[in-house]
CSV table of C-alpha atoms and ligand atoms in Angstrom, one decimal:
chain,number,residue,atom,x,y,z
A,2,UNK,CA,24.3,-3.4,15.0
A,3,UNK,CA,24.6,-3.1,18.8
A,4,UNK,CA,22.4,-5.6,20.6
A,5,UNK,CA,19.5,-4.2,22.6
A,6,UNK,CA,19.2,-4.6,26.3
A,7,UNK,CA,15.9,-5.9,27.6
A,8,UNK,CA,15.0,-6.1,31.3
A,9,UNK,CA,12.6,-8.8,32.4
A,10,UNK,CA,10.2,-7.7,35.1
A,11,UNK,CA,9.6,-11.0,36.7
A,12,UNK,CA,8.3,-9.3,39.8
A,13,UNK,CA,5.4,-10.8,41.6
A,14,UNK,CA,3.3,-7.6,41.9
A,15,UNK,CA,2.7,-4.5,39.7
A,16,UNK,CA,3.8,-2.3,42.5
A,17,UNK,CA,7.2,-4.0,42.8
A,18,UNK,CA,7.6,-4.0,39.0
A,19,UNK,CA,6.9,-0.2,38.9
A,20,UNK,CA,9.6,0.3,41.6
A,21,UNK,CA,12.1,-1.7,39.5
A,22,UNK,CA,11.4,0.1,36.2
A,23,UNK,CA,11.5,3.5,37.7
A,24,UNK,CA,15.3,3.0,38.3
A,25,UNK,CA,16.2,1.7,34.9
A,26,UNK,CA,13.5,2.6,32.3
A,27,UNK,CA,15.6,5.4,30.9
A,28,UNK,CA,18.6,3.1,30.3
A,29,UNK,CA,17.2,0.0,28.7
A,30,UNK,CA,15.8,-0.6,25.2
A,31,UNK,CA,13.1,-3.1,25.8
A,32,UNK,CA,10.8,-3.6,28.8
A,33,UNK,CA,9.6,-7.1,29.4
A,34,UNK,CA,6.5,-7.9,31.4
A,35,UNK,CA,7.8,-11.3,32.6
A,36,UNK,CA,5.7,-14.5,32.7
A,37,UNK,CA,5.7,-14.4,36.5
A,38,UNK,CA,4.3,-10.8,36.5
A,39,UNK,CA,1.7,-11.8,33.9
A,40,UNK,CA,0.5,-14.6,36.1
A,41,UNK,CA,0.3,-12.3,39.1
A,42,UNK,CA,-1.3,-9.3,37.3
A,43,UNK,CA,-2.6,-10.2,33.9
A,44,UNK,CA,-2.1,-7.6,31.2
A,45,UNK,CA,-2.4,-4.6,33.5
A,46,UNK,CA,1.4,-4.1,33.7
A,47,UNK,CA,1.5,-3.8,29.9
A,48,UNK,CA,-1.1,-1.1,30.0
A,49,UNK,CA,0.6,0.8,32.8
A,50,UNK,CA,4.1,0.6,31.2
A,51,UNK,CA,2.7,1.7,27.8
A,52,UNK,CA,1.2,4.8,29.5
A,53,UNK,CA,4.5,5.5,31.3
A,54,UNK,CA,6.8,4.7,28.4
A,55,UNK,CA,5.1,5.5,25.1
A,56,UNK,CA,8.2,5.2,23.1
A,57,UNK,CA,9.8,2.0,24.5
A,58,UNK,CA,9.5,-1.5,23.0
A,59,UNK,CA,7.3,-3.5,25.4
A,60,UNK,CA,7.3,-7.3,25.4
A,61,UNK,CA,4.6,-9.5,26.8
A,62,UNK,CA,6.4,-12.7,27.8
A,63,UNK,CA,3.2,-14.9,28.0
A,64,UNK,CA,4.9,-17.9,26.4
A,65,UNK,CA,1.6,-18.7,24.6
A,66,UNK,CA,1.0,-22.2,23.5
A,67,UNK,CA,-2.5,-22.2,21.8
A,68,UNK,CA,-5.2,-19.8,20.7
A,69,UNK,CA,-2.6,-17.6,19.0
A,70,UNK,CA,-4.7,-14.9,17.5
A,71,UNK,CA,-6.9,-14.5,20.6
A,72,UNK,CA,-3.9,-14.1,22.8
A,73,UNK,CA,-2.2,-11.7,20.3
A,74,UNK,CA,-5.3,-9.4,20.1
A,75,UNK,CA,-5.1,-9.1,23.9
A,76,UNK,CA,-1.3,-8.5,24.1
A,77,UNK,CA,-1.1,-6.0,21.3
A,78,UNK,CA,-4.4,-4.4,22.3
A,79,UNK,CA,-2.9,-3.7,25.7
A,80,UNK,CA,0.0,-2.0,24.1
A,81,UNK,CA,2.7,-4.7,23.7
A,82,UNK,CA,5.0,-4.5,20.7
A,83,UNK,CA,6.2,-8.0,21.0
A,84,UNK,CA,4.8,-11.2,22.5
A,85,UNK,CA,6.3,-14.6,23.0
A,86,UNK,CA,5.2,-18.1,21.9
A,87,UNK,CA,6.6,-21.3,23.2
A,88,UNK,CA,8.6,-23.3,20.7
A,89,UNK,CA,6.4,-26.4,21.0
A,90,UNK,CA,3.3,-24.5,19.8
A,91,UNK,CA,2.0,-25.5,16.5
A,92,UNK,CA,2.7,-23.4,13.4
A,93,UNK,CA,-0.9,-22.2,13.0
A,94,UNK,CA,-0.7,-20.8,16.6
A,95,UNK,CA,2.5,-18.9,15.7
A,96,UNK,CA,1.0,-17.8,12.4
A,97,UNK,CA,-2.1,-16.6,14.1
A,98,UNK,CA,-0.1,-14.4,16.4
A,99,UNK,CA,1.9,-13.1,13.4
A,100,UNK,CA,-1.1,-12.2,11.4
A,101,UNK,CA,-2.6,-10.2,14.3
A,102,UNK,CA,0.8,-8.5,14.7
A,103,UNK,CA,0.7,-7.4,11.1
A,104,UNK,CA,-2.8,-6.0,11.6
A,105,UNK,CA,-1.7,-3.9,14.6
A,106,UNK,CA,1.4,-2.5,12.7
A,107,UNK,CA,5.0,-2.9,11.6
A,108,UNK,CA,6.3,-2.5,15.1
A,109,UNK,CA,4.5,-5.6,16.4
A,110,UNK,CA,6.3,-9.0,16.4
A,111,UNK,CA,6.4,-12.5,17.8
A,112,UNK,CA,9.4,-14.1,19.6
A,113,UNK,CA,9.7,-17.9,19.8
A,114,UNK,CA,10.9,-19.0,23.2
A,115,UNK,CA,13.2,-22.0,22.9
A,116,UNK,CA,12.8,-24.3,25.8
A,117,UNK,CA,13.6,-28.0,26.2
A,118,UNK,CA,13.6,-30.1,23.0
A,119,UNK,CA,13.1,-28.5,19.6
A,120,UNK,CA,14.5,-29.6,16.2
A,121,UNK,CA,16.1,-27.9,13.1
A,122,UNK,CA,13.2,-29.1,11.1
A,123,UNK,CA,10.9,-27.1,13.3
A,124,UNK,CA,13.2,-24.1,13.0
A,125,UNK,CA,12.9,-24.4,9.2
A,126,UNK,CA,9.1,-24.4,9.5
A,127,UNK,CA,9.2,-21.3,11.7
A,128,UNK,CA,11.3,-19.6,9.1
A,129,UNK,CA,8.9,-20.6,6.3
A,130,UNK,CA,5.9,-19.3,8.4
A,131,UNK,CA,7.6,-15.9,8.5
A,132,UNK,CA,8.7,-15.9,12.2
A,133,UNK,CA,11.8,-13.7,12.5
A,134,UNK,CA,12.7,-13.6,16.2
A,135,UNK,CA,14.0,-16.5,18.4
A,136,UNK,CA,14.9,-16.3,22.1
A,137,UNK,CA,17.7,-18.7,23.1
A,138,UNK,CA,16.8,-19.5,26.6
A,139,UNK,CA,18.6,-21.2,29.5
A,140,UNK,CA,15.7,-21.8,31.9
A,141,UNK,CA,15.7,-20.8,35.5
A,142,UNK,CA,15.4,-24.4,36.5
A,143,UNK,CA,18.2,-25.6,34.2
A,144,UNK,CA,20.4,-22.8,35.7
A,145,UNK,CA,19.5,-23.8,39.2
A,146,UNK,CA,20.4,-27.4,38.4
A,147,UNK,CA,23.9,-26.2,37.4
A,148,UNK,CA,23.7,-25.7,33.6
A,149,UNK,CA,26.2,-23.1,32.4
A,150,UNK,CA,26.6,-21.6,28.9
A,151,UNK,CA,28.8,-23.8,26.7
A,152,UNK,CA,30.0,-24.5,23.1
A,153,UNK,CA,26.8,-26.4,22.3
A,154,UNK,CA,24.8,-23.3,23.0
A,155,UNK,CA,27.1,-21.1,20.9
A,156,UNK,CA,26.9,-23.5,18.0
A,157,UNK,CA,23.1,-23.5,18.0
A,158,UNK,CA,23.0,-19.7,18.3
A,159,UNK,CA,25.4,-19.5,15.3
A,160,UNK,CA,23.3,-21.8,13.3
A,161,UNK,CA,20.1,-19.9,14.1
A,162,UNK,CA,21.8,-16.6,13.1
A,163,UNK,CA,22.9,-18.3,9.8
A,164,UNK,CA,19.3,-19.2,9.2
A,165,UNK,CA,18.5,-15.5,9.4
A,166,UNK,CA,16.7,-15.3,12.7
A,167,UNK,CA,17.2,-12.3,15.0
A,168,UNK,CA,18.5,-14.0,18.2
A,169,UNK,CA,17.9,-12.9,21.7
A,170,UNK,CA,19.8,-14.6,24.5
A,171,UNK,CA,18.6,-14.9,28.1
A,172,UNK,CA,18.6,-17.0,31.2
A,173,UNK,CA,20.4,-15.8,34.3
A,174,UNK,CA,22.7,-13.6,32.3
A,175,UNK,CA,25.4,-11.7,34.1
A,176,UNK,CA,27.6,-8.9,32.8
A,177,UNK,CA,30.5,-11.4,32.7
A,178,UNK,CA,28.5,-13.7,30.4
A,179,UNK,CA,28.1,-11.1,27.6
A,180,UNK,CA,31.5,-11.5,26.1
A,181,UNK,CA,30.8,-15.3,25.5
A,182,UNK,CA,28.5,-14.2,22.6
A,183,UNK,CA,30.8,-11.6,21.1
A,184,UNK,CA,31.3,-13.5,17.8
A,185,UNK,CA,27.5,-13.5,17.0
A,186,UNK,CA,25.1,-10.8,15.7
A,187,UNK,CA,23.0,-11.0,18.8
A,188,UNK,CA,19.8,-8.9,18.5
A,189,UNK,CA,19.0,-8.5,22.1
A,190,UNK,CA,20.2,-9.6,25.6
A,191,UNK,CA,17.6,-10.1,28.3
A,192,UNK,CA,18.6,-9.7,32.0
A,193,UNK,CA,16.2,-10.0,34.9
A,194,UNK,CA,17.5,-10.9,38.3
A,195,UNK,CA,21.1,-9.5,37.6
A,196,UNK,CA,19.6,-6.1,37.2
A,197,UNK,CA,16.5,-6.0,39.3
A,198,UNK,CA,18.1,-7.6,42.4
A,199,UNK,CA,21.4,-5.6,42.1
A,200,UNK,CA,22.3,-3.3,44.9
A,201,UNK,CA,22.0,-0.5,42.3
A,202,UNK,CA,19.8,-1.6,39.4
A,203,UNK,CA,20.6,1.6,37.6
A,204,UNK,CA,24.4,0.9,37.8
A,205,UNK,CA,23.8,-2.8,36.8
A,206,UNK,CA,21.8,-1.7,33.7
A,207,UNK,CA,24.6,0.7,32.8
A,208,UNK,CA,27.2,-2.0,33.2
A,209,UNK,CA,25.3,-4.3,30.8
A,210,UNK,CA,25.0,-1.4,28.3
A,211,UNK,CA,28.8,-0.6,28.6
A,212,UNK,CA,29.7,-4.3,28.2
A,213,UNK,CA,27.5,-4.7,25.1
A,214,UNK,CA,29.0,-1.5,23.6
A,215,UNK,CA,32.6,-2.8,24.2
A,216,UNK,CA,32.1,-5.9,22.0
A,217,UNK,CA,29.6,-4.7,19.3
A,218,UNK,CA,30.1,-1.0,18.6
B,2,5RP,C1,12.3,-17.1,32.5
B,2,5RP,C2,12.3,-15.8,31.7
B,2,5RP,C3,13.0,-14.7,32.3
B,2,5RP,O1,12.3,-13.5,32.1
B,2,5RP,C4,14.4,-14.5,31.6
B,2,5RP,O2,15.2,-15.7,31.8
B,2,5RP,C5,15.2,-13.4,32.2
B,2,5RP,O3,15.3,-13.4,33.6
B,2,5RP,P1,16.6,-13.8,34.4
B,2,5RP,O4,17.8,-13.0,33.9
B,2,5RP,O5,16.3,-13.5,35.8
B,2,5RP,O6,16.9,-15.3,34.1
B,2,5RP,O7,11.6,-15.7,30.8
B,2,5RP,O8,11.5,-18.1,31.9
B,3,MG,MG1,10.9,-13.7,30.5
């Protein structure tokens, strides 16, 4: 299956996020309300985007760490299909989100955001708790410190795929990076700055889509 393209709206205002999405909303598969936008504007961007794009998958990237069911009721209630939980959260937090997702409907889900240290034992517990989606993330700060994609990342991605997780890859992705992952059944690629900050965001989103099609169709 061809990986989806998700665009992260890590804008610092709703107005600027709306300007970004207007140019690319018709091209991409998943609209992410980025953590940065959530901090700036709460869940209002989710409500606005749901009204504007009733058919699109909308992700609330809140990187929740506790109070799973309470956070989930708010994210799904605002219209998000997916929400994120940080990998160091406890299993009851993740399970709480997942239970609320099921109450809201089959199109709701939880993505675990992998940051920093996590273990294969934890990954096994996520699986046993029914979590299906994992986001393999190179953090902005790691990228800024010079960390590039390498064989260690690919090995971990491969092992997570073998465990049966749907894997999303993100973290300063460029069109040129996409081919690095061509041997894996990636579920979704997330790009933020490479698309939002491009001279033509529309052209950048199209280039990502074409590159994905080149390797997975
Ligand atoms: C950072 C994020 C970003 O949304 C994600 O990394 C995509 O943005 P970019 O392509 O600009 O790195 O969750 O924590
Ligand atoms: Mg994000």
